PDB file of C-alpha atoms and ligand atoms in Angstrom:
ATOM      1  CA  MET A  10      20.437 -20.841  34.924  1.00  0.00           C
ATOM      2  CA  ALA A  11      19.200 -18.048  36.691  1.00  0.00           C
ATOM      3  CA  ILE A  12      17.590 -14.827  33.596  1.00  0.00           C
ATOM      4  CA  THR A  13      16.193 -11.909  34.540  1.00  0.00           C
ATOM      5  CA  LEU A  14      12.834 -10.416  32.271  1.00  0.00           C
ATOM      6  CA  THR A  15      10.934  -7.653  33.104  1.00  0.00           C
ATOM      7  CA  VAL A  16       7.256  -9.719  31.661  1.00  0.00           C
ATOM      8  CA  ASN A  17       4.344  -6.788  31.533  1.00  0.00           C
ATOM      9  CA  GLY A  18       6.240  -3.969  33.544  1.00  0.00           C
ATOM     10  CA  THR A  19       7.277  -6.888  36.151  1.00  0.00           C
ATOM     11  CA  SER A  20      10.799  -7.587  36.468  1.00  0.00           C
ATOM     12  CA  HIS A  21      11.178 -11.820  37.271  1.00  0.00           C
ATOM     13  CA  SER A  22      14.815 -13.689  37.992  1.00  0.00           C
ATOM     14  CA  LEU A  23      13.625 -16.927  36.490  1.00  0.00           C
ATOM     15  CA  ASP A  24      16.020 -20.507  37.007  1.00  0.00           C
ATOM     16  CA  VAL A  25      15.256 -22.144  34.333  1.00  0.00           C
ATOM     17  CA  GLU A  26      17.376 -23.905  30.993  1.00  0.00           C
ATOM     18  CA  PRO A  27      19.020 -21.524  29.205  1.00  0.00           C
ATOM     19  CA  ASP A  28      17.344 -23.388  25.689  1.00  0.00           C
ATOM     20  CA  MET A  29      14.385 -23.952  27.347  1.00  0.00           C
ATOM     21  CA  PRO A  30      11.763 -21.552  25.179  1.00  0.00           C
ATOM     22  CA  LEU A  31      10.434 -18.847  25.925  1.00  0.00           C
ATOM     23  CA  LEU A  32       6.745 -19.937  25.486  1.00  0.00           C
ATOM     24  CA  TRP A  33       7.251 -22.578  28.869  1.00  0.00           C
ATOM     25  CA  ALA A  34       8.929 -20.055  30.508  1.00  0.00           C
ATOM     26  CA  LEU A  35       5.885 -17.467  30.406  1.00  0.00           C
ATOM     27  CA  ARG A  36       3.264 -20.465  30.534  1.00  0.00           C
ATOM     28  CA  GLU A  37       5.171 -23.058  33.224  1.00  0.00           C
ATOM     29  CA  THR A  38       7.027 -20.586  34.909  1.00  0.00           C
ATOM     30  CA  LEU A  39       5.216 -17.451  35.449  1.00  0.00           C
ATOM     31  CA  GLY A  40       1.367 -19.001  34.471  1.00  0.00           C
ATOM     32  CA  LEU A  41       0.870 -17.050  31.421  1.00  0.00           C
ATOM     33  CA  THR A  42      -1.020 -18.990  29.440  1.00  0.00           C
ATOM     34  CA  GLY A  43      -2.367 -16.456  27.926  1.00  0.00           C
ATOM     35  CA  THR A  44       0.430 -16.949  24.899  1.00  0.00           C
ATOM     36  CA  LYS A  45      -0.620 -20.456  22.977  1.00  0.00           C
ATOM     37  CA  PHE A  46       1.349 -23.723  21.790  1.00  0.00           C
ATOM     38  CA  GLY A  47       0.767 -24.309  17.783  1.00  0.00           C
ATOM     39  CA  CYS A  48       3.430 -25.754  16.265  1.00  0.00           C
ATOM     40  CA  GLY A  49       6.700 -25.667  18.090  1.00  0.00           C
ATOM     41  CA  ILE A  50       8.771 -24.850  14.867  1.00  0.00           C
ATOM     42  CA  ALA A  51       7.616 -20.866  14.731  1.00  0.00           C
ATOM     43  CA  ALA A  52       4.914 -21.710  12.250  1.00  0.00           C
ATOM     44  CA  CYS A  53       1.996 -20.685  12.858  1.00  0.00           C
ATOM     45  CA  GLY A  54       2.446 -17.529  15.693  1.00  0.00           C
ATOM     46  CA  ALA A  55       0.011 -18.813  18.461  1.00  0.00           C
ATOM     47  CA  CYS A  56       3.033 -18.202  20.601  1.00  0.00           C
ATOM     48  CA  THR A  57       4.021 -14.925  19.388  1.00  0.00           C
ATOM     49  CA  VAL A  58       4.686 -11.921  21.991  1.00  0.00           C
ATOM     50  CA  HIS A  59       6.610  -9.222  21.851  1.00  0.00           C
ATOM     51  CA  LEU A  60      10.396  -8.709  23.031  1.00  0.00           C
ATOM     52  CA  ASP A  61      11.670  -4.800  23.096  1.00  0.00           C
ATOM     53  CA  GLY A  62       8.352  -4.254  21.321  1.00  0.00           C
ATOM     54  CA  ARG A  63       9.213  -6.523  18.252  1.00  0.00           C
ATOM     55  CA  ALA A  64       6.788  -9.641  17.344  1.00  0.00           C
ATOM     56  CA  VAL A  65       8.857 -13.096  17.975  1.00  0.00           C
ATOM     57  CA  ARG A  66       7.516 -15.996  18.082  1.00  0.00           C
ATOM     58  CA  SER A  67       8.428 -17.438  21.339  1.00  0.00           C
ATOM     59  CA  CYS A  68       8.402 -21.388  20.594  1.00  0.00           C
ATOM     60  CA  THR A  69      11.437 -21.093  19.644  1.00  0.00           C
ATOM     61  CA  LEU A  70      13.397 -18.369  20.944  1.00  0.00           C
ATOM     62  CA  PRO A  71      15.627 -19.916  23.669  1.00  0.00           C
ATOM     63  CA  SER A  72      14.810 -18.322  26.996  1.00  0.00           C
ATOM     64  CA  SER A  73      18.659 -17.064  27.358  1.00  0.00           C
ATOM     65  CA  ALA A  74      17.922 -14.784  24.090  1.00  0.00           C
ATOM     66  CA  ALA A  75      15.676 -13.186  26.188  1.00  0.00           C
ATOM     67  CA  ASP A  76      17.731 -11.784  29.367  1.00  0.00           C
ATOM     68  CA  GLY A  77      17.674  -8.974  30.238  1.00  0.00           C
ATOM     69  CA  LYS A  78      14.938  -7.822  28.215  1.00  0.00           C
ATOM     70  CA  ARG A  79      11.457  -6.741  27.753  1.00  0.00           C
ATOM     71  CA  VAL A  80       8.744  -9.271  27.360  1.00  0.00           C
ATOM     72  CA  THR A  81       5.386  -8.382  26.476  1.00  0.00           C
ATOM     73  CA  THR A  82       2.338 -11.194  26.384  1.00  0.00           C
ATOM     74  CA  ILE A  83      -1.597 -10.612  25.815  1.00  0.00           C
ATOM     75  CA  GLU A  84      -2.121 -10.320  29.100  1.00  0.00           C
ATOM     76  CA  GLY A  85      -0.059  -6.915  29.070  1.00  0.00           C
ATOM     77  CA  LEU A  86      -1.258  -5.408  26.203  1.00  0.00           C
ATOM     78  CA  ALA A  87      -3.954  -3.518  27.173  1.00  0.00           C
ATOM     79  CA  GLU A  88      -2.577  -0.546  29.301  1.00  0.00           C
ATOM     80  CA  ASN A  89      -4.609   0.834  32.401  1.00  0.00           C
ATOM     81  CA  GLY A  90      -8.006  -1.200  32.026  1.00  0.00           C
ATOM     82  CA  THR A  91      -8.051   0.198  28.308  1.00  0.00           C
ATOM     83  CA  LEU A  92      -7.737  -2.494  25.127  1.00  0.00           C
ATOM     84  CA  HIS A  93      -4.970  -1.811  23.180  1.00  0.00           C
ATOM     85  CA  ARG A  94      -6.174  -0.323  19.677  1.00  0.00           C
ATOM     86  CA  VAL A  95      -5.654  -4.047  18.018  1.00  0.00           C
ATOM     87  CA  GLN A  96      -7.444  -5.511  20.339  1.00  0.00           C
ATOM     88  CA  GLN A  97     -10.520  -2.886  20.147  1.00  0.00           C
ATOM     89  CA  ALA A  98     -10.576  -3.371  16.041  1.00  0.00           C
ATOM     90  CA  TRP A  99     -10.487  -6.964  16.870  1.00  0.00           C
ATOM     91  CA  VAL A 100     -13.616  -6.316  18.702  1.00  0.00           C
ATOM     92  CA  ALA A 101     -15.861  -4.091  16.431  1.00  0.00           C
ATOM     93  CA  HIS A 102     -14.810  -6.424  13.652  1.00  0.00           C
ATOM     94  CA  GLN A 103     -15.602  -9.795  15.449  1.00  0.00           C
ATOM     95  CA  VAL A 104     -12.246 -11.078  14.416  1.00  0.00           C
ATOM     96  CA  PRO A 105     -12.418 -13.914  16.637  1.00  0.00           C
ATOM     97  CA  GLN A 106     -13.465 -17.616  16.050  1.00  0.00           C
ATOM     98  CA  CYS A 107     -12.706 -20.172  18.557  1.00  0.00           C
ATOM     99  CA  GLY A 108      -9.883 -18.081  19.445  1.00  0.00           C
ATOM    100  CA  TYR A 109      -6.673 -20.079  20.051  1.00  0.00           C
ATOM    101  CA  CYS A 110      -4.638 -18.416  17.202  1.00  0.00           C
ATOM    102  CA  GLN A 111      -5.570 -14.876  18.354  1.00  0.00           C
ATOM    103  CA  SER A 112      -3.893 -13.939  21.101  1.00  0.00           C
ATOM    104  CA  GLY A 113      -0.614 -14.947  18.706  1.00  0.00           C
ATOM    105  CA  LEU A 114      -1.908 -12.501  15.777  1.00  0.00           C
ATOM    106  CA  ILE A 115      -3.162  -9.640  17.950  1.00  0.00           C
ATOM    107  CA  MET A 116       0.368  -9.787  19.235  1.00  0.00           C
ATOM    108  CA  ALA A 117       1.596  -9.959  15.643  1.00  0.00           C
ATOM    109  CA  VAL A 118      -0.345  -7.175  14.159  1.00  0.00           C
ATOM    110  CA  ALA A 119       0.232  -4.952  17.381  1.00  0.00           C
ATOM    111  CA  GLY A 120       3.637  -5.499  16.263  1.00  0.00           C
ATOM    112  CA  PHE A 121       3.469  -5.135  13.156  1.00  0.00           C
ATOM    113  CA  LEU A 122       2.262  -2.233  12.622  1.00  0.00           C
ATOM    114  CA  ALA A 123       4.099  -0.227  15.895  1.00  0.00           C
ATOM    115  CA  GLN A 124       6.979  -0.485  13.029  1.00  0.00           C
ATOM    116  CA  THR A 125       4.391  -0.479   9.794  1.00  0.00           C
ATOM    117  CA  PRO A 126       1.284   2.068  10.346  1.00  0.00           C
ATOM    118  CA  GLN A 127      -0.014   2.169   7.067  1.00  0.00           C
ATOM    119  CA  PRO A 128       0.923  -1.150   5.403  1.00  0.00           C
ATOM    120  CA  SER A 129       0.467  -1.948   1.446  1.00  0.00           C
ATOM    121  CA  ASP A 130      -0.729  -5.662   1.017  1.00  0.00           C
ATOM    122  CA  ASP A 131       2.182  -6.860  -0.209  1.00  0.00           C
ATOM    123  CA  GLU A 132       3.495  -5.703   3.670  1.00  0.00           C
ATOM    124  CA  ILE A 133       0.186  -7.387   5.484  1.00  0.00           C
ATOM    125  CA  ASP A 134       0.978 -10.098   3.620  1.00  0.00           C
ATOM    126  CA  ALA A 135       4.636 -10.470   4.786  1.00  0.00           C
ATOM    127  CA  ALA A 136       4.669 -10.062   8.039  1.00  0.00           C
ATOM    128  CA  VAL A 137       1.337 -11.538   9.206  1.00  0.00           C
ATOM    129  CA  THR A 138       2.111 -14.772   8.242  1.00  0.00           C
ATOM    130  CA  ASN A 139       0.237 -16.605  11.511  1.00  0.00           C
ATOM    131  CA  ILE A 140      -2.066 -19.220  10.785  1.00  0.00           C
ATOM    132  CA  CYS A 141      -5.888 -19.565  11.720  1.00  0.00           C
ATOM    133  CA  ARG A 142      -7.589 -22.621  11.591  1.00  0.00           C
ATOM    134  CA  CYS A 143     -11.049 -21.193  11.990  1.00  0.00           C
ATOM    135  CA  GLY A 144     -10.327 -18.593   8.717  1.00  0.00           C
ATOM    136  CA  THR A 145     -10.435 -15.003  10.022  1.00  0.00           C
ATOM    137  CA  PHE A 146      -8.221 -13.812   8.090  1.00  0.00           C
ATOM    138  CA  VAL A 147     -10.388 -11.420   5.988  1.00  0.00           C
ATOM    139  CA  ARG A 148     -11.649  -9.930   9.152  1.00  0.00           C
ATOM    140  CA  VAL A 149      -8.034 -10.069   9.898  1.00  0.00           C
ATOM    141  CA  ARG A 150      -7.531  -8.129   6.693  1.00  0.00           C
ATOM    142  CA  GLN A 151     -10.551  -5.870   7.225  1.00  0.00           C
ATOM    143  CA  ALA A 152      -9.307  -4.651  11.314  1.00  0.00           C
ATOM    144  CA  ILE A 153      -5.868  -3.955   9.920  1.00  0.00           C
ATOM    145  CA  ARG A 154      -7.070  -1.979   7.161  1.00  0.00           C
ATOM    146  CA  GLU A 155      -9.367   0.189   9.656  1.00  0.00           C
ATOM    147  CA  LEU A 156      -6.031   0.651  12.396  1.00  0.00           C
ATOM    148  CA  SER A 157      -4.154   2.266   9.388  1.00  0.00           C
ATOM    149  CA  LYS A 158      -6.495   4.290   7.861  1.00  0.00           C
ATOM    150  CA  ALA A 159      -7.409   5.296  11.572  1.00  0.00           C
ATOM    151  CA  GLU A 160      -3.756   6.193  11.976  1.00  0.00           C
ATOM    152  CA  GLY A 161      -3.348   7.974   7.958  1.00  0.00           C
ATOM    153  CA  ALA A 162      -6.083  10.139   9.551  1.00  0.00           C
ATOM    154  CA  ALA A 163      -4.248  11.449  12.738  1.00  0.00           C
ATOM    155  CA  VAL A 164      -0.800  11.853  10.685  1.00  0.00           C
TER     156      VAL A 164
HETATM  157  S1  LIG B 224       3.732 -22.224  18.127  1.00  0.00           S
HETATM  158 FE1  LIG B 224       5.346 -21.342  18.054  1.00  0.00          FE
HETATM  159  S2  LIG B 224       5.172 -20.229  15.697  1.00  0.00           S
HETATM  160 FE2  LIG B 224       3.612 -22.208  16.445  1.00  0.00          FE
HETATM  161  S1  LIG B 225      -9.716 -18.162  15.762  1.00  0.00           S
HETATM  162 FE1  LIG B 225      -9.540 -19.850  15.953  1.00  0.00          FE
HETATM  163  S2  LIG B 225      -7.891 -21.215  15.089  1.00  0.00           S
HETATM  164 FE2  LIG B 225      -7.966 -18.841  14.951  1.00  0.00          FE
END
């Protein structure tokens, strides 16, 4: 089946099985390996990308569900050479350890804060459920808090 995706601003026509997970279309067909495979059952969040601006777990999303839509991966999050503000906060708070889960975490947090700029702790707990084996959760929380504070100051 041919599907058309706009990935990081570029349109692609891909000849893939409709039930191929979007993750594999991105990694294997387009070579965008920044998005990681962790569990394959939508549990860990390592494979998170944005579909029309919303964070989704691409390991269980059929490619056909993304037909005609806009996909952003970690490779496309920075714009014009400037890191996204979530990436900047990650650097400032030295969040990553081994790094494996971090592209998914950054995409999850960027998608979440776009919808919920000043979240409560409960909202963060409910929305950012990515698993990090290195235990970076405290720094993740600090970075989210700083970002939501900056958002409050800008309002
Ligand atoms: S690899 Fe997709 S949620 Fe774990
Ligand atoms: S930084 Fe190592 S798994 Fe998250």
